[in-house]
mmCIF file of C-alpha atoms in Angstrom:
data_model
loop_
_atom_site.group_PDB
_atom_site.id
_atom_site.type_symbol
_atom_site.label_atom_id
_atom_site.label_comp_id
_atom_site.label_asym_id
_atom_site.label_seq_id
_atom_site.Cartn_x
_atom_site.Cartn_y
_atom_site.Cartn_z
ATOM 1 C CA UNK Z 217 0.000 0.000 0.000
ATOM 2 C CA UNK Z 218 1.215 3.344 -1.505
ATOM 3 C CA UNK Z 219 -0.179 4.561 1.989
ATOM 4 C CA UNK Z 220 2.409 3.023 4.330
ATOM 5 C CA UNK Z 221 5.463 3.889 2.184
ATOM 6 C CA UNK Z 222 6.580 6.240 5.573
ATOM 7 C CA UNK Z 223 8.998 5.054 8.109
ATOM 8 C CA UNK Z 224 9.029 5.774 11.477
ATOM 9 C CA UNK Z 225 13.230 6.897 12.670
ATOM 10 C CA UNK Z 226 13.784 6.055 16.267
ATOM 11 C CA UNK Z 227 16.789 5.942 18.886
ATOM 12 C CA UNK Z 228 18.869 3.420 17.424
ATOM 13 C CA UNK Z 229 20.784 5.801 15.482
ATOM 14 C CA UNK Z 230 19.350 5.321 11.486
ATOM 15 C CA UNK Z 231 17.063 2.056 11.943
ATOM 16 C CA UNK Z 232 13.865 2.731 10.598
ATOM 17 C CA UNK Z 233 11.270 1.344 12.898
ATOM 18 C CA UNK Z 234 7.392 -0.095 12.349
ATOM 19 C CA UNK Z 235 5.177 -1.939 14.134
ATOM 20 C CA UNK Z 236 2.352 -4.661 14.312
ATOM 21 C CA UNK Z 237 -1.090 -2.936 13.567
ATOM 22 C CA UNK Z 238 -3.200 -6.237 13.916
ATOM 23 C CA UNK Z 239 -3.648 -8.188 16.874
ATOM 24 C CA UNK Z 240 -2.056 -11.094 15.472
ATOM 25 C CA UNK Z 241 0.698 -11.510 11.681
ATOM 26 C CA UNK Z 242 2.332 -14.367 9.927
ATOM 27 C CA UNK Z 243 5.670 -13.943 9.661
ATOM 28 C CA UNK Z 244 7.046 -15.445 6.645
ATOM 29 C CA UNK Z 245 10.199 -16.136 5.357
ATOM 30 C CA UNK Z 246 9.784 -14.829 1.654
ATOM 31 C CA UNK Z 247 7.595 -11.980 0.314
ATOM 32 C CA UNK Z 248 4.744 -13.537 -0.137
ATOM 33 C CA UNK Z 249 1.810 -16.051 1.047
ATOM 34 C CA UNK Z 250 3.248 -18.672 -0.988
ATOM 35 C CA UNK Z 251 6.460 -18.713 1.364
ATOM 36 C CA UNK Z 252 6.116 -20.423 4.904
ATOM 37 C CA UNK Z 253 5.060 -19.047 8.219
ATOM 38 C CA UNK Z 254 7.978 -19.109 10.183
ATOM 39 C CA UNK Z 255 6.585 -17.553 13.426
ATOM 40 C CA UNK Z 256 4.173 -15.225 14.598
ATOM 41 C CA UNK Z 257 4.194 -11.807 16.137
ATOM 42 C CA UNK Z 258 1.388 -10.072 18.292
ATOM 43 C CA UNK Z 259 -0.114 -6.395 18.319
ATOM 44 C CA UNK Z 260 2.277 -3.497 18.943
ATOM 45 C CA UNK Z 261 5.299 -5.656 17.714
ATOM 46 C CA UNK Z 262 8.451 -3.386 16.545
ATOM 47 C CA UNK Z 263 10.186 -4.492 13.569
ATOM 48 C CA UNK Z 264 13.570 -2.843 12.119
ATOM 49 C CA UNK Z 265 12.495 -2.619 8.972
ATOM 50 C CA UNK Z 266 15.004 -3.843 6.132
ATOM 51 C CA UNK Z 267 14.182 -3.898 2.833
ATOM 52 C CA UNK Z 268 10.465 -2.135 1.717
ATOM 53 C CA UNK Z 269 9.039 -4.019 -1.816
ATOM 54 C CA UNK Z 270 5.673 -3.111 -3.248
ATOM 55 C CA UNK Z 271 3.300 -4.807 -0.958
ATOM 56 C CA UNK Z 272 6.020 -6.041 1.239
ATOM 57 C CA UNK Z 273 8.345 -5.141 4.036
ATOM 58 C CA UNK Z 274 11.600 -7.682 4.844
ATOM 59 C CA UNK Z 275 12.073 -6.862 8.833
ATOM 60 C CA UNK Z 276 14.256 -7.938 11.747
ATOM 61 C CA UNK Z 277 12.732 -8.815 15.501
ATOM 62 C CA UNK Z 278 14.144 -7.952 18.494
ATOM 63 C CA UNK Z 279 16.431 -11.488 18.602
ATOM 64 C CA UNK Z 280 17.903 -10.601 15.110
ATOM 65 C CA UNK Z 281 15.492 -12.920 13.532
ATOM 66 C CA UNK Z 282 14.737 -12.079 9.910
ATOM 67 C CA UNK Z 283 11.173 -12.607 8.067
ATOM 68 C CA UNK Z 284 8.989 -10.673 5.691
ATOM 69 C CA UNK Z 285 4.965 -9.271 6.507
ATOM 70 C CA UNK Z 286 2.671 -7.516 4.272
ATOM 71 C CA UNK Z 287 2.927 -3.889 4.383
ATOM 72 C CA UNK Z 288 -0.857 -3.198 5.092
ATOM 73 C CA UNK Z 289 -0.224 -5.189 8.775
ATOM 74 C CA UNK Z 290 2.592 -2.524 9.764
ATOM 75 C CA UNK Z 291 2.015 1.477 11.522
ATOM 76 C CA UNK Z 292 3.996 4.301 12.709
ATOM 77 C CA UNK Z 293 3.081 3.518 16.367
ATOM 78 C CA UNK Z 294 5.765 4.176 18.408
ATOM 79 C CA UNK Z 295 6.585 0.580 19.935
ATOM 80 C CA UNK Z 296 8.720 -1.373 22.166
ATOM 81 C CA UNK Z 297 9.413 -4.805 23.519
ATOM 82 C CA UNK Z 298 10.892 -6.557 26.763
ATOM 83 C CA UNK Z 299 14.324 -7.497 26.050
ATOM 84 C CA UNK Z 300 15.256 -9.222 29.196
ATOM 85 C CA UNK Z 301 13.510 -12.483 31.636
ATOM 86 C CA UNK Z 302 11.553 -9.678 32.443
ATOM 87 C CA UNK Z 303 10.467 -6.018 33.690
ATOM 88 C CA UNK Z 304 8.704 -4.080 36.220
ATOM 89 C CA UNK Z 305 6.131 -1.487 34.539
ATOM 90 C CA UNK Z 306 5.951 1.328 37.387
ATOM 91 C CA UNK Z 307 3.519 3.681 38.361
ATOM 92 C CA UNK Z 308 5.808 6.502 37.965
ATOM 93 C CA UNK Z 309 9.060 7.251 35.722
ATOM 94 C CA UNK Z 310 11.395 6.042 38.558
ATOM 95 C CA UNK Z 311 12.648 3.343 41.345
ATOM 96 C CA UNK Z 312 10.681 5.004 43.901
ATOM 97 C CA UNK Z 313 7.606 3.939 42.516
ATOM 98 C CA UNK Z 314 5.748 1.020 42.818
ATOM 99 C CA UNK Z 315 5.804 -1.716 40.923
ATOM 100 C CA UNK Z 316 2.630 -2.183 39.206
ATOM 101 C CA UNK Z 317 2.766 -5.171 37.007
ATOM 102 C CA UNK Z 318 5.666 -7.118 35.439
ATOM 103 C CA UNK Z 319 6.501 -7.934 31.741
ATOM 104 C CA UNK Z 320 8.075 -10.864 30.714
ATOM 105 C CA UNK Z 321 10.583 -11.060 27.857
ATOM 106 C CA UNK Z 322 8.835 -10.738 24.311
ATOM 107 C CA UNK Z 323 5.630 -8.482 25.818
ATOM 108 C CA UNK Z 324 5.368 -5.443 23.388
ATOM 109 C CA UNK Z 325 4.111 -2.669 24.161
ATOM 110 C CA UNK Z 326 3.035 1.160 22.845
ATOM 111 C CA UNK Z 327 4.668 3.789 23.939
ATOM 112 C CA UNK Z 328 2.468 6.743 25.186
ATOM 113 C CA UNK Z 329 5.575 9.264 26.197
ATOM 114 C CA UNK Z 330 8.790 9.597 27.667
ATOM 115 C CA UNK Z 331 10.090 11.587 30.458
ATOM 116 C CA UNK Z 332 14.838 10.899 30.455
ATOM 117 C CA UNK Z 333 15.286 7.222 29.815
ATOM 118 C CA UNK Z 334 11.553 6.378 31.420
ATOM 119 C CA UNK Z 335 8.867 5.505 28.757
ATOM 120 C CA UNK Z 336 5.252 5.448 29.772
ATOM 121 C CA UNK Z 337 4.016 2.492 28.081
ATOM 122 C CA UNK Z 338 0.438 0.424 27.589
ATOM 123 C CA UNK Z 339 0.001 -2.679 26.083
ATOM 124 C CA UNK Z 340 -3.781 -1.556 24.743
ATOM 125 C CA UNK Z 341 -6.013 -2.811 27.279
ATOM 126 C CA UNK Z 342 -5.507 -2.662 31.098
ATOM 127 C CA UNK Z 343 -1.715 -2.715 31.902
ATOM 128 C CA UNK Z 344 -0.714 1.145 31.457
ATOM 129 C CA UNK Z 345 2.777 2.622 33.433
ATOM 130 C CA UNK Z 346 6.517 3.079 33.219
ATOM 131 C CA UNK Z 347 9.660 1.285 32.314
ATOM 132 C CA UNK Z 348 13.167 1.348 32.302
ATOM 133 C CA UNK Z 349 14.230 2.808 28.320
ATOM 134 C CA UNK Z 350 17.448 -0.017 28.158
ATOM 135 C CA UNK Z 351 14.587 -3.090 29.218
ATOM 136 C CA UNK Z 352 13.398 -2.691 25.979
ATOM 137 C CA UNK Z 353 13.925 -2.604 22.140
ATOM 138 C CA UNK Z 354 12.331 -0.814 19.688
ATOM 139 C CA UNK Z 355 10.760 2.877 18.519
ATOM 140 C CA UNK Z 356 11.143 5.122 21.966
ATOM 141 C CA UNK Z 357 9.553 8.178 19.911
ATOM 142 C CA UNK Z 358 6.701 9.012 22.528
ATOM 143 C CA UNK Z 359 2.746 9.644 21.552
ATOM 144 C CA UNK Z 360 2.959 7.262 18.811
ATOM 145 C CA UNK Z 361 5.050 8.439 15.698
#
């Protein structure tokens, strides 16, 4: 789509950064639905994106994986996910306050804003707070792109 020819530049100096508009995308390892599924990736996935074609974008996960998705799955929306075992999303942008809820490696999220190396992050339904910025990879660029 003609439509989602943008890019979204985040923090990792010139990576180009999209992620997972659906709540659920095959992965495959060619550009097209003739190639195999070789995983799956959930809503607010980021993706470095590597190589755009006409309907199809060749992208890299957090683990370095490689695979291609149709173009018309992928946003601007400012995304991250949990790098580590896991992470504590905070009430506030800082150790002092509580833990609210912890995020296990691979748990994507959107992020909402940023306030020094804190993001405020949601993951679309009830879990909304902050996290640590080096917990997680992906677009940091706050409010969504």
């Amino acid at each position: 789509m003609a439509g989602l020819a943008f890019l979204l530049i985040c923090s990792h100096g010139n990576a180009e950064f999209m992620s997972l508009a659906s709540n659920k995308a095959n992965i495959r390892k060619g550009p097209g639905t003739e190639y195999p599924v070789i995983w799956q990736a959930w809503r607010f996935t980021p993706f470095e994106i590597l190589e755009l074609g006409n309907e199809w974008a060749k992208v890299k996960d957090f683990e370095n994986d490689i695979g291609w998705i149709h173009q018309s799955l992928l946003s601007d929306v400012s995304t991250v996910i949990v790098m580590g075992k896991f992470a504590n999303i905070r009430k506030g942008p800082g150790l002092k306050h509580a833990v609210l809820w912890i995020a296990y490696r691979g748990y994507p999220l959107k992020v909402l804003d940023r306030e020094e190396d804190w993001l405020k992050v949601s993951d679309g339904k009830k879990i909304k707070g902050w996290i640590f910025r080096t917990l997680v990879w992906g677009s940091t660029k706050e409010g969504g792109g």
